[in-house]
One Martini backbone bead per residue (centre of mass of N, CA, C, O) as a GRO file, in nm:
protein
  241
    1MET     BB    1  -2.843   0.584  -5.652
    2LYS     BB    2  -2.520   0.519  -5.591
    3LYS     BB    3  -2.252   0.640  -5.447
    4PRO     BB    4  -1.925   0.593  -5.494
    5HIS     BB    5  -1.851   0.617  -5.150
    6GLU     BB    6  -2.084   0.404  -5.119
    7LEU     BB    7  -2.167   0.130  -4.901
    8TYR     BB    8  -2.286  -0.221  -4.852
    9SER     BB    9  -2.392  -0.418  -4.661
   10PRO     BB   10  -2.539  -0.760  -4.626
   11THR     BB   11  -2.786  -0.599  -4.475
   12GLY     BB   12  -2.792  -0.296  -4.628
   13LEU     BB   13  -2.617  -0.106  -4.485
   14LYS     BB   14  -2.479   0.198  -4.475
   15VAL     BB   15  -2.154   0.303  -4.548
   16ARG     BB   16  -1.905   0.521  -4.494
   17GLY     BB   17  -1.588   0.548  -4.630
   18GLY     BB   18  -1.551   0.279  -4.670
   19PHE     BB   19  -1.284   0.056  -4.604
   20LEU     BB   20  -1.100   0.250  -4.448
   21THR     BB   21  -1.260   0.306  -4.199
   22ALA     BB   22  -1.282   0.011  -4.110
   23ILE     BB   23  -0.961  -0.031  -4.076
   24LYS     BB   24  -0.933   0.204  -3.862
   25LYS     BB   25  -1.095   0.048  -3.641
   26GLN     BB   26  -0.971  -0.219  -3.634
   27ASN     BB   27  -0.697  -0.105  -3.545
   28MET     BB   28  -0.795   0.024  -3.284
   29PHE     BB   29  -0.909  -0.223  -3.143
   30ARG     BB   30  -0.634  -0.389  -3.152
   31LYS     BB   31  -0.474  -0.184  -2.979
   32LYS     BB   32  -0.655  -0.198  -2.732
   33GLY     BB   33  -0.620  -0.504  -2.678
   34LEU     BB   34  -0.326  -0.500  -2.652
   35LEU     BB   35  -0.311  -0.313  -2.393
   36THR     BB   36  -0.490  -0.481  -2.208
   37MET     BB   37  -0.312  -0.729  -2.215
   38ALA     BB   38  -0.051  -0.601  -2.102
   39VAL     BB   39  -0.171  -0.520  -1.838
   40LEU     BB   40  -0.245  -0.797  -1.726
   41LEU     BB   41   0.026  -0.920  -1.753
   42GLY     BB   42   0.178  -0.727  -1.567
   43PHE     BB   43  -0.011  -0.791  -1.312
   44GLY     BB   44   0.056  -1.064  -1.300
   45GLY     BB   45   0.364  -1.046  -1.269
   46THR     BB   46   0.338  -0.876  -1.005
   47LEU     BB   47   0.234  -1.098  -0.833
   48LYS     BB   48   0.449  -1.321  -0.884
   49ALA     BB   49   0.674  -1.135  -0.779
   50GLN     BB   50   0.559  -1.150  -0.468
   51GLN     BB   51   0.499  -1.446  -0.369
   52SER     BB   52   0.248  -1.590  -0.329
   53SER     BB   53   0.086  -1.784  -0.053
   54VAL     BB   54   0.039  -2.094   0.116
   55GLY     BB   55  -0.068  -2.236   0.448
   56ILE     BB   56   0.027  -2.369   0.752
   57LYS     BB   57  -0.065  -2.392   1.124
   58ALA     BB   58   0.066  -2.453   1.455
   59GLY     BB   59  -0.006  -2.428   1.823
   60LEU     BB   60   0.034  -2.239   2.116
   61ASN     BB   61  -0.183  -2.154   2.398
   62LEU     BB   62  -0.229  -1.863   2.622
   63SER     BB   63  -0.508  -1.822   2.832
   64LYS     BB   64  -0.740  -1.551   2.923
   65VAL     BB   65  -0.895  -1.322   3.145
   66SER     BB   66  -0.994  -1.064   3.269
   67THR     BB   67  -1.084  -0.907   3.531
   68PHE     BB   68  -1.348  -0.999   3.753
   69THR     BB   69  -1.661  -1.046   3.897
   70SER     BB   70  -1.741  -1.242   4.183
   71ASN     BB   71  -1.903  -1.500   4.371
   72ASN     BB   72  -1.750  -1.600   4.701
   73GLY     BB   73  -2.057  -1.702   4.863
   74SER     BB   74  -2.102  -1.373   4.988
   75THR     BB   75  -1.931  -1.192   4.808
   76GLU     BB   76  -1.806  -0.951   4.612
   77THR     BB   77  -1.523  -1.026   4.390
   78ASN     BB   78  -1.221  -0.993   4.260
   79ALA     BB   79  -1.107  -1.196   3.984
   80THR     BB   80  -0.831  -1.386   3.900
   81THR     BB   81  -0.631  -1.513   3.631
   82ASP     BB   82  -0.515  -1.772   3.452
   83TYR     BB   83  -0.321  -1.944   3.236
   84LYS     BB   84  -0.428  -2.151   2.965
   85PRO     BB   85  -0.391  -2.430   2.787
   86GLY     BB   86  -0.360  -2.467   2.426
   87PHE     BB   87  -0.456  -2.451   2.082
   88HIS     BB   88  -0.380  -2.408   1.728
   89ALA     BB   89  -0.520  -2.419   1.392
   90GLY     BB   90  -0.434  -2.366   1.028
   91ILE     BB   91  -0.477  -2.120   0.767
   92TYR     BB   92  -0.301  -1.945   0.488
   93ALA     BB   93  -0.226  -1.629   0.331
   94ASP     BB   94   0.020  -1.476   0.121
   95LEU     BB   95  -0.012  -1.154  -0.009
   96GLY     BB   96   0.144  -0.966  -0.230
   97ILE     BB   97   0.220  -0.620  -0.273
   98SER     BB   98   0.519  -0.604  -0.210
   99SER     BB   99   0.846  -0.662  -0.113
  100ILE     BB  100   0.758  -0.563   0.212
  101LEU     BB  101   0.426  -0.631   0.160
  102SER     BB  102   0.148  -0.816   0.317
  103PHE     BB  103  -0.146  -1.007   0.299
  104GLN     BB  104  -0.286  -1.206   0.599
  105PRO     BB  105  -0.535  -1.448   0.581
  106GLU     BB  106  -0.711  -1.642   0.826
  107LEU     BB  107  -0.777  -1.993   0.950
  108GLN     BB  108  -0.888  -2.089   1.285
  109TYR     BB  109  -0.852  -2.289   1.556
  110SER     BB  110  -0.925  -2.182   1.902
  111GLN     BB  111  -0.808  -2.204   2.234
  112LYS     BB  112  -0.974  -2.073   2.516
  113GLY     BB  113  -0.949  -1.914   2.854
  114TYR     BB  114  -0.922  -2.031   3.208
  115ARG     BB  115  -0.777  -1.983   3.547
  116SER     BB  116  -0.916  -2.031   3.901
  117THR     BB  117  -0.889  -1.932   4.240
  118TYR     BB  118  -1.093  -2.005   4.534
  119SER     BB  119  -1.252  -1.931   4.859
  120VAL     BB  120  -1.480  -2.138   5.091
  121LEU     BB  121  -1.448  -2.167   5.403
  122GLY     BB  122  -1.142  -2.276   5.330
  123ASN     BB  123  -1.224  -2.391   5.052
  124VAL     BB  124  -1.064  -2.485   4.765
  125ARG     BB  125  -1.119  -2.367   4.437
  126GLU     BB  126  -1.133  -2.464   4.096
  127ILE     BB  127  -1.117  -2.318   3.760
  128SER     BB  128  -1.227  -2.414   3.422
  129ALA     BB  129  -1.203  -2.263   3.117
  130ARG     BB  130  -1.361  -2.331   2.790
  131TYR     BB  131  -1.298  -2.184   2.457
  132SER     BB  132  -1.406  -2.213   2.134
  133TYR     BB  133  -1.281  -2.095   1.817
  134LEU     BB  134  -1.329  -1.907   1.518
  135ASP     BB  135  -1.050  -1.750   1.351
  136ILE     BB  136  -1.011  -1.414   1.158
  137PRO     BB  137  -0.750  -1.291   1.047
  138LEU     BB  138  -0.618  -0.949   0.919
  139LEU     BB  139  -0.293  -0.900   0.796
  140ALA     BB  140  -0.029  -0.702   0.826
  141LYS     BB  141   0.305  -0.750   0.651
  142ILE     BB  142   0.641  -0.680   0.741
  143LYS     BB  143   0.949  -0.715   0.516
  144PRO     BB  144   1.259  -0.594   0.545
  145GLN     BB  145   1.395  -0.844   0.358
  146GLY     BB  146   1.182  -0.936   0.190
  147THR     BB  147   1.196  -1.228  -0.025
  148GLN     BB  148   1.424  -1.370   0.184
  149GLY     BB  149   1.299  -1.309   0.472
  150GLY     BB  150   1.300  -1.348   0.796
  151PHE     BB  151   1.202  -1.092   0.946
  152ASN     BB  152   0.872  -0.997   1.100
  153LEU     BB  153   0.556  -0.809   1.092
  154PHE     BB  154   0.232  -0.790   1.254
  155ALA     BB  155  -0.109  -0.660   1.200
  156GLY     BB  156  -0.469  -0.687   1.321
  157PRO     BB  157  -0.767  -0.786   1.275
  158THR     BB  158  -1.027  -1.011   1.461
  159VAL     BB  159  -1.259  -1.264   1.411
  160SER     BB  160  -1.485  -1.449   1.625
  161PHE     BB  161  -1.627  -1.781   1.674
  162LEU     BB  162  -1.838  -1.954   1.861
  163LEU     BB  163  -1.842  -2.325   1.936
  164THR     BB  164  -1.752  -2.376   2.236
  165GLN     BB  165  -1.829  -2.449   2.603
  166LYS     BB  166  -1.649  -2.487   2.921
  167TYR     BB  167  -1.709  -2.587   3.272
  168THR     BB  168  -1.483  -2.637   3.574
  169GLU     BB  169  -1.550  -2.732   3.917
  170THR     BB  170  -1.304  -2.781   4.195
  171GLY     BB  171  -1.295  -2.965   4.497
  172LYS     BB  172  -1.230  -3.165   4.745
  173ASP     BB  173  -1.533  -3.354   4.690
  174PHE     BB  174  -1.554  -3.223   4.386
  175THR     BB  175  -1.716  -3.208   4.034
  176VAL     BB  176  -1.805  -2.963   3.797
  177THR     BB  177  -1.987  -2.959   3.492
  178SER     BB  178  -2.029  -2.694   3.263
  179GLU     BB  179  -2.208  -2.448   3.033
  180ASP     BB  180  -2.337  -2.267   3.306
  181ARG     BB  181  -2.197  -2.020   3.471
  182GLU     BB  182  -2.024  -1.739   3.533
  183ILE     BB  183  -2.125  -1.712   3.236
  184ASN     BB  184  -2.402  -1.692   3.077
  185LYS     BB  185  -2.507  -1.844   2.805
  186ASP     BB  186  -2.704  -1.631   2.700
  187ASN     BB  187  -2.482  -1.398   2.745
  188PHE     BB  188  -2.285  -1.500   2.568
  189ARG     BB  189  -2.063  -1.422   2.325
  190LYS     BB  190  -2.072  -1.537   1.989
  191SER     BB  191  -1.869  -1.296   1.926
  192ASP     BB  192  -1.550  -1.146   1.829
  193VAL     BB  193  -1.323  -0.848   1.874
  194GLY     BB  194  -0.978  -0.809   1.772
  195VAL     BB  195  -0.617  -0.787   1.824
  196VAL     BB  196  -0.315  -0.834   1.640
  197LEU     BB  197   0.030  -0.896   1.755
  198GLY     BB  198   0.340  -0.960   1.578
  199ALA     BB  199   0.616  -1.213   1.513
  200GLY     BB  200   0.848  -1.326   1.275
  201TYR     BB  201   1.031  -1.622   1.088
  202ASP     BB  202   1.185  -1.698   0.787
  203PHE     BB  203   1.260  -2.023   0.651
  204GLY     BB  204   1.194  -2.098   0.390
  205VAL     BB  205   0.897  -2.293   0.421
  206PHE     BB  206   0.938  -2.180   0.706
  207ASN     BB  207   0.774  -2.073   1.033
  208LEU     BB  208   0.797  -1.833   1.300
  209ASN     BB  209   0.552  -1.738   1.577
  210ALA     BB  210   0.447  -1.443   1.782
  211ALA     BB  211   0.147  -1.371   1.948
  212TYR     BB  212  -0.123  -1.119   2.042
  213ASN     BB  213  -0.447  -1.170   2.151
  214PHE     BB  214  -0.721  -0.909   2.198
  215GLY     BB  215  -1.004  -0.831   2.325
  216LEU     BB  216  -1.293  -0.582   2.291
  217GLN     BB  217  -1.492  -0.760   2.422
  218LYS     BB  218  -1.732  -0.870   2.609
  219LEU     BB  219  -1.860  -1.171   2.696
  220ASP     BB  220  -2.084  -1.019   2.845
  221LYS     BB  221  -2.354  -0.853   2.743
  222TYR     BB  222  -2.510  -0.754   3.049
  223ASN     BB  223  -2.299  -0.785   3.260
  224ASN     BB  224  -2.109  -0.543   3.410
  225ASP     BB  225  -1.938  -0.702   3.621
  226VAL     BB  226  -1.835  -0.862   3.357
  227LYS     BB  227  -1.520  -0.769   3.215
  228ALA     BB  228  -1.430  -0.994   3.033
  229ARG     BB  229  -1.164  -1.077   2.836
  230ASN     BB  230  -0.960  -1.185   2.589
  231GLN     BB  231  -0.636  -1.347   2.631
  232THR     BB  232  -0.377  -1.443   2.373
  233MET     BB  233  -0.108  -1.641   2.343
  234GLN     BB  234   0.121  -1.724   2.062
  235VAL     BB  235   0.275  -2.030   1.930
  236SER     BB  236   0.422  -2.101   1.591
  237ILE     BB  237   0.423  -2.334   1.315
  238GLY     BB  238   0.501  -2.320   0.961
  239ALA     BB  239   0.395  -2.375   0.622
  240LYS     BB  240   0.463  -2.325   0.254
  241PHE     BB  241   0.342  -2.339  -0.094
   0.00000   0.00000   0.00000
């Protein structure tokens, strides 16, 4: 015999406390759902308020490598390098964290390398090396003027993956182009890790940037005499959407 305060569900399961308990539980779940929705809406509104955006950028590279030891025909000498022009182009996302701070990951194609001149028995030879990379900078960006644009500073690590390499040596009566020269192709590091420091200026949907990217790893993995590391100055113009 059923007790007056006991009810049975359509499946035959006993439910104590009647409809009052079920209604209280239903109201509790409804309140939790509304609270969760409010939190999510508030979080979404915060992201929207920080004006996150994506964009494109491109510009000039001036690259060289740090001093390394080179065979000058008869003896080992320290070879200095000059800046070699190139270009970079890619995409970025500016993800707002607060009104003055954002996280900016980038993906860009970047030409690096160096130029150098040396002499063998009075004959001057010129070297031109070109290394092409896929760079992935992960930057923290500080905007003193907030979302109004203006001057900004940025810094962060970058990871680079080698795409191609080319080496050209030119003398008085010859030109040699090779992919395996001063730094042996098999020894050449296929990836690099570096640091980016820079500053920029935002005006409307456009931005101007200047950055210095220096590699932390030697380009040659095994030869201790070759201490060359990538060094790149960049100037770019970008547009956000």
